[in-house]
Short mmCIF file of C-alpha atoms in Angstrom, two decimals:
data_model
loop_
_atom_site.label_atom_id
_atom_site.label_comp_id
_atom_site.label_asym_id
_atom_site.label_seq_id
_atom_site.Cartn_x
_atom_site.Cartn_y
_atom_site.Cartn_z
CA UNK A 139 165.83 117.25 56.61
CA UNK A 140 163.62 119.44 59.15
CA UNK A 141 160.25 120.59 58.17
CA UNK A 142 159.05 123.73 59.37
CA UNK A 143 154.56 123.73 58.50
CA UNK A 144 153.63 127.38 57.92
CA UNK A 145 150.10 128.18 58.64
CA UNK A 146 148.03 132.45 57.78
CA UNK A 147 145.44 132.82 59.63
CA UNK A 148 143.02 135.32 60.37
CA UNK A 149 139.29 134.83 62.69
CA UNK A 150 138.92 131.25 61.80
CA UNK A 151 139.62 130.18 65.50
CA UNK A 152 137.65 126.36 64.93
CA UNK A 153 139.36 125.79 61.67
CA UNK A 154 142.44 126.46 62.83
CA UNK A 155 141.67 123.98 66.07
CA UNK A 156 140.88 121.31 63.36
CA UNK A 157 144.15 121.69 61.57
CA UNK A 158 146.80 121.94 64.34
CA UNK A 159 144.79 118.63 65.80
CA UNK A 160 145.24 117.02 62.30
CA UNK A 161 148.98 118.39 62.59
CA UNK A 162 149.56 116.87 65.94
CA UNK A 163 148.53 113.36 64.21
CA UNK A 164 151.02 113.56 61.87
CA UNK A 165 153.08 109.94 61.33
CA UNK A 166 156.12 112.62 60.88
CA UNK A 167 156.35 115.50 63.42
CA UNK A 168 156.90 119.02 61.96
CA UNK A 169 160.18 120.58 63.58
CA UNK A 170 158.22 124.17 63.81
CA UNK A 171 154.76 124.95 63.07
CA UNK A 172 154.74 128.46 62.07
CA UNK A 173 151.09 130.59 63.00
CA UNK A 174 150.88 133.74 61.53
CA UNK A 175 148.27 136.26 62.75
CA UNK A 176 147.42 139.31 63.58
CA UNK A 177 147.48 141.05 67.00
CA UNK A 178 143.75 142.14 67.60
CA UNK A 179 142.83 138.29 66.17
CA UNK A 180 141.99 137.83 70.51
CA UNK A 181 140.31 134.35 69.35
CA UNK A 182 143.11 133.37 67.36
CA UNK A 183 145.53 133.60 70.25
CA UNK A 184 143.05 131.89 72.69
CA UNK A 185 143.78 128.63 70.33
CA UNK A 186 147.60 129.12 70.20
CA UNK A 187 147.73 129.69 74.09
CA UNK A 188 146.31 126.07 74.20
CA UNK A 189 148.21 124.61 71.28
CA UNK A 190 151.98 125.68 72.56
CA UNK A 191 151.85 123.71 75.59
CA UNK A 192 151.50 120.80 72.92
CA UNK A 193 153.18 121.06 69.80
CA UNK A 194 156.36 123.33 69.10
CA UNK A 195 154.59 126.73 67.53
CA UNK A 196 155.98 129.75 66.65
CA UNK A 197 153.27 132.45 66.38
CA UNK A 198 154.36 135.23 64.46
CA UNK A 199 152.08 138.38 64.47
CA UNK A 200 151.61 140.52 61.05
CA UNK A 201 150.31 144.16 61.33
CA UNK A 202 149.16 144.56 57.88
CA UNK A 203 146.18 142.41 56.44
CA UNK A 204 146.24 140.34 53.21
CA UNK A 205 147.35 136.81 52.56
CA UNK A 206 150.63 137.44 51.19
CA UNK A 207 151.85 139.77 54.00
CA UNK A 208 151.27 136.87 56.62
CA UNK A 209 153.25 134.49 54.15
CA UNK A 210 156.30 136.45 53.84
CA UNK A 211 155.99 137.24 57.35
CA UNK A 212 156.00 133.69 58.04
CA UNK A 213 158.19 133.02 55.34
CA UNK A 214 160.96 135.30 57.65
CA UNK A 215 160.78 132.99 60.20
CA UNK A 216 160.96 129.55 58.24
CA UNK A 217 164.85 128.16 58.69
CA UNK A 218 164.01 125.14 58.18
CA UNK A 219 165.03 122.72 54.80
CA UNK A 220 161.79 122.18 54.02
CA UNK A 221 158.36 124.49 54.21
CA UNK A 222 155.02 122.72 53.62
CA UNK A 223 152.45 125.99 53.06
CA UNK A 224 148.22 125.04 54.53
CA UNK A 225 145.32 126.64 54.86
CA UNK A 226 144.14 127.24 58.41
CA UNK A 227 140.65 125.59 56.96
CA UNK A 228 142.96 122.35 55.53
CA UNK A 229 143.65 118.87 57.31
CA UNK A 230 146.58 117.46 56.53
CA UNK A 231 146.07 113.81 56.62
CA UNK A 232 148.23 111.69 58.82
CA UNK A 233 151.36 111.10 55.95
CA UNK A 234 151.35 114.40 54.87
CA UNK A 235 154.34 115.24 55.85
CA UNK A 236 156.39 111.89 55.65
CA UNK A 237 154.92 111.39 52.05
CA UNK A 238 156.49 115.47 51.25
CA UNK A 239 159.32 114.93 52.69
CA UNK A 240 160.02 111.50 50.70
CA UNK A 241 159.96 113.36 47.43
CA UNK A 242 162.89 116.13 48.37
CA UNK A 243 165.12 113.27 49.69
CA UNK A 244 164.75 110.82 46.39
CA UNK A 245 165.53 114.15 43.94
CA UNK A 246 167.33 116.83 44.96
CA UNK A 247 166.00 118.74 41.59
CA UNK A 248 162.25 118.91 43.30
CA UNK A 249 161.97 122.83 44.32
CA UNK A 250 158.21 122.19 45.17
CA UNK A 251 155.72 119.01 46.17
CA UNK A 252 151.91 119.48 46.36
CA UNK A 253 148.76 117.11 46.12
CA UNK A 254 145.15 116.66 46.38
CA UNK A 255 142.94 118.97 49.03
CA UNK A 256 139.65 116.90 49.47
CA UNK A 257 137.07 119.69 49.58
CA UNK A 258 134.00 119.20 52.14
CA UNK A 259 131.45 121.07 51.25
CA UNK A 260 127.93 121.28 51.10
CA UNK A 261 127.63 118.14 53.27
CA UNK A 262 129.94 116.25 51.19
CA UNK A 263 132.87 115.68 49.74
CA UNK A 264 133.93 116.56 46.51
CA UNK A 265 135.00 112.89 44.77
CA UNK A 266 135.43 113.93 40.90
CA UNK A 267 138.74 113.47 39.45
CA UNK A 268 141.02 114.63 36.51
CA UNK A 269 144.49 113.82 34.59
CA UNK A 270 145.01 117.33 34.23
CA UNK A 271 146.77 118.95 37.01
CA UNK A 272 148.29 121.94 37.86
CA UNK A 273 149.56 123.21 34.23
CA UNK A 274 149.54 126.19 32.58
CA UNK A 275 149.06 126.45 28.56
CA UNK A 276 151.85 127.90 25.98
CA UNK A 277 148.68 130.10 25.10
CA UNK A 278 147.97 131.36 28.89
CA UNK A 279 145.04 128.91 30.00
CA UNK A 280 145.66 127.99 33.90
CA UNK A 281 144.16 124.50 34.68
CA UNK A 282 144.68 123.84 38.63
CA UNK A 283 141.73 120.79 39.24
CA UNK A 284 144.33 120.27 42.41
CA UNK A 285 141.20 119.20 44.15
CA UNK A 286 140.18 116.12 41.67
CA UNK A 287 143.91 115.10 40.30
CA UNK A 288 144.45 111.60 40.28
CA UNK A 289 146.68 109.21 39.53
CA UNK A 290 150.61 108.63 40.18
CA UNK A 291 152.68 111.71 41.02
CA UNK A 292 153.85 113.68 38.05
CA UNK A 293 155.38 117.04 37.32
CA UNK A 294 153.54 120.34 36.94
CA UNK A 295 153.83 124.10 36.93
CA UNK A 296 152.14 125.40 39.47
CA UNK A 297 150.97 124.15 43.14
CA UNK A 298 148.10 125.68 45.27
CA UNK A 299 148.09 127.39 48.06
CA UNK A 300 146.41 125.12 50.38
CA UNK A 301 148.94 122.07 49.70
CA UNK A 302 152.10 122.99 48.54
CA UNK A 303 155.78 122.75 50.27
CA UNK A 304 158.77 123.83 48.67
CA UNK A 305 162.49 123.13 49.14
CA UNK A 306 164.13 126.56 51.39
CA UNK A 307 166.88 126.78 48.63
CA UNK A 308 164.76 126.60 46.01
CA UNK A 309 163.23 129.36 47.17
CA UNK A 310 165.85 132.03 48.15
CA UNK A 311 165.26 135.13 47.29
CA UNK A 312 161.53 134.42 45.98
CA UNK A 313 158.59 136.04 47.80
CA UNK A 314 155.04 135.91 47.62
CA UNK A 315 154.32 139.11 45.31
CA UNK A 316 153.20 141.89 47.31
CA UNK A 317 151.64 143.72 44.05
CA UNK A 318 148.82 141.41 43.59
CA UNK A 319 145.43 142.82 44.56
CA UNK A 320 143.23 142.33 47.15
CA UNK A 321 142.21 142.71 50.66
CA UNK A 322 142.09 139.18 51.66
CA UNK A 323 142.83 135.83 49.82
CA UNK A 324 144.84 137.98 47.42
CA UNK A 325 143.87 134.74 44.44
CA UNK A 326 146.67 133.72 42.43
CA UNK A 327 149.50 134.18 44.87
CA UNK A 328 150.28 130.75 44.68
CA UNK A 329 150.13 130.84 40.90
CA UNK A 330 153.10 133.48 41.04
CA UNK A 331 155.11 131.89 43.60
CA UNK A 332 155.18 128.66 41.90
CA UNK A 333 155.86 129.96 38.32
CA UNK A 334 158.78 131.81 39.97
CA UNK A 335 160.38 128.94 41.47
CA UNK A 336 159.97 127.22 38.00
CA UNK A 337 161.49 130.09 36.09
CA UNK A 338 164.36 129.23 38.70
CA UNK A 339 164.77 125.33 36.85
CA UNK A 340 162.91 123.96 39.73
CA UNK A 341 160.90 120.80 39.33
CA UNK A 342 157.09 121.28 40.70
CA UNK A 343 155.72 117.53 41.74
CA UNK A 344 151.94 116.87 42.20
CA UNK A 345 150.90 113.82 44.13
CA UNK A 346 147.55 112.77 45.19
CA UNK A 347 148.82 111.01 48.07
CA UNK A 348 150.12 114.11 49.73
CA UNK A 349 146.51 114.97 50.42
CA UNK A 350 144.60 116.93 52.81
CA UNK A 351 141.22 117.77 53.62
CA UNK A 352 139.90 121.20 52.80
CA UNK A 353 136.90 122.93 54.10
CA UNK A 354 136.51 126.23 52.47
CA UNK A 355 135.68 128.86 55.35
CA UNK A 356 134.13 132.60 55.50
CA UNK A 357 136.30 135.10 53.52
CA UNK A 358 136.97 138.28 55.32
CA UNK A 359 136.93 140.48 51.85
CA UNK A 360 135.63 140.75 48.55
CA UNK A 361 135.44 137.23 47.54
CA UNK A 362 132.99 135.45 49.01
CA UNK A 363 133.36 132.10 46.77
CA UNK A 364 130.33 131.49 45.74
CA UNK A 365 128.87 134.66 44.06
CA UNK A 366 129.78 136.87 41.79
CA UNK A 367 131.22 140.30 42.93
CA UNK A 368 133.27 142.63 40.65
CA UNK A 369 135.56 143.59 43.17
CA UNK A 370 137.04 140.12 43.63
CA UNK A 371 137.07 139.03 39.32
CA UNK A 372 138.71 142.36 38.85
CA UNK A 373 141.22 141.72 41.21
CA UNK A 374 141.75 137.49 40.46
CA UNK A 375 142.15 138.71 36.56
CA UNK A 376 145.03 141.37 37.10
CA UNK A 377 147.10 138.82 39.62
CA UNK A 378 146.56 135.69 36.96
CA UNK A 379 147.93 138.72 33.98
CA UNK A 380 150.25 139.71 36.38
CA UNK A 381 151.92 136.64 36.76
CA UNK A 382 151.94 135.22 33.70
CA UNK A 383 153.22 138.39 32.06
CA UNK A 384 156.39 137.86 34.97
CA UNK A 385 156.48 134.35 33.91
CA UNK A 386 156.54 134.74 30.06
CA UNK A 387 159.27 135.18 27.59
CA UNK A 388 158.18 138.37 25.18
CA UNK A 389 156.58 136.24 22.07
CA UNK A 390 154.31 134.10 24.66
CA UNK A 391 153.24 137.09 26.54
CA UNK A 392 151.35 138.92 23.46
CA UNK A 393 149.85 135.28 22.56
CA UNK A 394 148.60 135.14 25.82
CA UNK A 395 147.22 138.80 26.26
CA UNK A 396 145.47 138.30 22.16
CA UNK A 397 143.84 134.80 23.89
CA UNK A 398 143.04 135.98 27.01
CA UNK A 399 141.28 139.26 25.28
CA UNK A 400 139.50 137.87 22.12
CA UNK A 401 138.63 134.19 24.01
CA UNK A 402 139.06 133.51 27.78
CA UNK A 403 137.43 131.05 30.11
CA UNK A 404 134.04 131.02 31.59
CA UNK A 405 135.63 132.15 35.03
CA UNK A 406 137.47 135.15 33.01
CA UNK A 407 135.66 135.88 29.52
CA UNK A 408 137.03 137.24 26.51
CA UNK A 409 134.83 138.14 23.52
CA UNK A 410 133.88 134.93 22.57
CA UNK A 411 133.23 133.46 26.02
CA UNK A 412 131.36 136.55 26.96
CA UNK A 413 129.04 136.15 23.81
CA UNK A 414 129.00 132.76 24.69
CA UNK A 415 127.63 133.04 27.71
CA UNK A 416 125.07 135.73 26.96
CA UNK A 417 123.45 133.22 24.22
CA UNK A 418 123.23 130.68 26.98
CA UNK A 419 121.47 133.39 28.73
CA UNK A 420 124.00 134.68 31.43
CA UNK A 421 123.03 138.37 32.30
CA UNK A 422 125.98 139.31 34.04
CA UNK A 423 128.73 138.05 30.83
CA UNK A 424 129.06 141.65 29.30
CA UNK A 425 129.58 142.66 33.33
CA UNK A 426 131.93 139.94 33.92
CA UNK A 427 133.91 141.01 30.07
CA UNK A 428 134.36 144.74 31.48
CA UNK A 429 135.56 143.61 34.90
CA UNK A 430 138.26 140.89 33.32
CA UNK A 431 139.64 143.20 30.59
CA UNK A 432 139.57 146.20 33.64
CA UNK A 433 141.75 143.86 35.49
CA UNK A 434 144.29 142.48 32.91
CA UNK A 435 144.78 146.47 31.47
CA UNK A 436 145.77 147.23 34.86
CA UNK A 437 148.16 144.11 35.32
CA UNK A 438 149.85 145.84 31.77
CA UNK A 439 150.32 148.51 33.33
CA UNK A 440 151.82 147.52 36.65
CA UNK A 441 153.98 145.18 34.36
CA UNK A 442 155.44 148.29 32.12
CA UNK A 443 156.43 150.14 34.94
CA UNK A 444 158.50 147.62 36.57
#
């Protein structure tokens, strides 16, 4: 089975340096390593210039911006059986590859292998863990904790972006959803394009062992991580409604929009969360309740008119 590693990236010229070096460790060679960018990205193609004479890369160059337009631009250009999907601010670690594609050759019903992404940050690295990985609730409550899962490998329903690789027939005629918002990042894509290839029978696998390292760089748009900005929960609220209204059958999808408006999450309150929080003293939860219920209306709305 060939592997083909596709790769967005966009002015993060030292990242991506770090993770084609971590790629050209690899105890199983990728057959391609696609590099999607964009033309004017000058320091970008300074890297790739270097990097051809060395590994087998196929830049391909995307006009538009966004996360998702680079992915189904690289997508277009991935023949091979197998696609394993980083970040250009990931490391695979040396089995990566060999340990992905040992899943899809022991069962041929795997549509989808992902693991844990190490996070470095703040001088250190993340070392936390949790049983809970990668599952989303008959109610509508997403728990990814891809970062911290332990234990053996297991199946899930969804994958993230950073470390997941999917079978190419699993994935025919499935794209990353160009209707999701954002300038950037576009959050959630990876939530859609995994609960599509389950809705297809696919199995998703999570393993720990197919691990990389993750070093969360500058975003070049609204969400800047670590601070609250409108904008970006707006956006990350209609993509999550979005897909799981896609995802759904029609007696799920009003439990999850009567959940997701009367209770939430922290991240994305409902009524109770948001009161919640404001008796714990957060002064931006009645802020935070407009911008979430802004973004799921207009996720119903997109829906209806499909």
């Amino acid at each position: 089975m060939k592997i083909s590693v596709l790769i967005p990236t966009y002015q993060r010229p030292q990242d991506l340096e770090r993770c084609l070096e971590a790629l050209s460790k690899q105890t199983l060679a990728a057959d391609t390593i696609i590099v999607v960018a964009r033309a004017s990205d000058t320091a970008t193609w300074s890297v790739l210039d270097n990097w051809q004479k060395k590994m087998p890369i196929n830049p391909v160059i995307v006009d538009e911006p966004g996360q998702v337009k680079a992915l189904n631009a690289g997508l277009k250009h991935a023949n091979s059986d197998i696609i394993a999907i980083t970040d250009d601010d990931a490391a695979p670690r040396p089995e990566w590859l060999s340990r992905i594609k040992k899943h899809f050759m022991e069962n041929p019903k795997v549509g989808g292998v992902g693991g844990r992404d190490w996070v470095h940050q703040y001088g250190r690295i993340e070392d936390d863990s949790r049983n809970i990985v990668g599952k989303v609730s008959w109610y509508g409550r997403v728990v990814g904790n891809h970062h911290l899962g332990v234990g053996e490998a297991r199946k899930v329903d969804i994958l993230k972006g950073a470390n997941m690789s999917y079978r190419r027939s699993a994935i025919e005629g499935i794209h990353f959803n160009e209707q999701l918002k954002g300038t950037g990042a576009q959050v959630h894509n990876d939530l859609c394009f995994s609960l599509e290839v389950r809705h297809k029978g696919w199995d998703l696998i999570y393993d720990p062992k197919v691990a990389i390292d993750h070093y969360p760089a500058e975003r070049f748009d609204e969400d800047k991580r670590d601070e609250l900005n409108i904008t970006a929960l707006t956006n990350a609220a209609h993509n999550e409604t979005l897909a799981l209204l896609r995802y759904y059958p029609p007696i799920q999808r009003s439990i999850y929009l009567l959940w997701a408006f009367t209770i939430g999450t922290r991240v994305t309150p409902g009524i109770l969360q948001a009161v919640r929080l404001s008796l714990q003293g957060g002064k931006n939860a009645k802020t935070m309740f407009k911008a979430v219920q802004n973004g799921r209306r207009s996720a119903r709305k997109r829906w209806r008119k499909k």
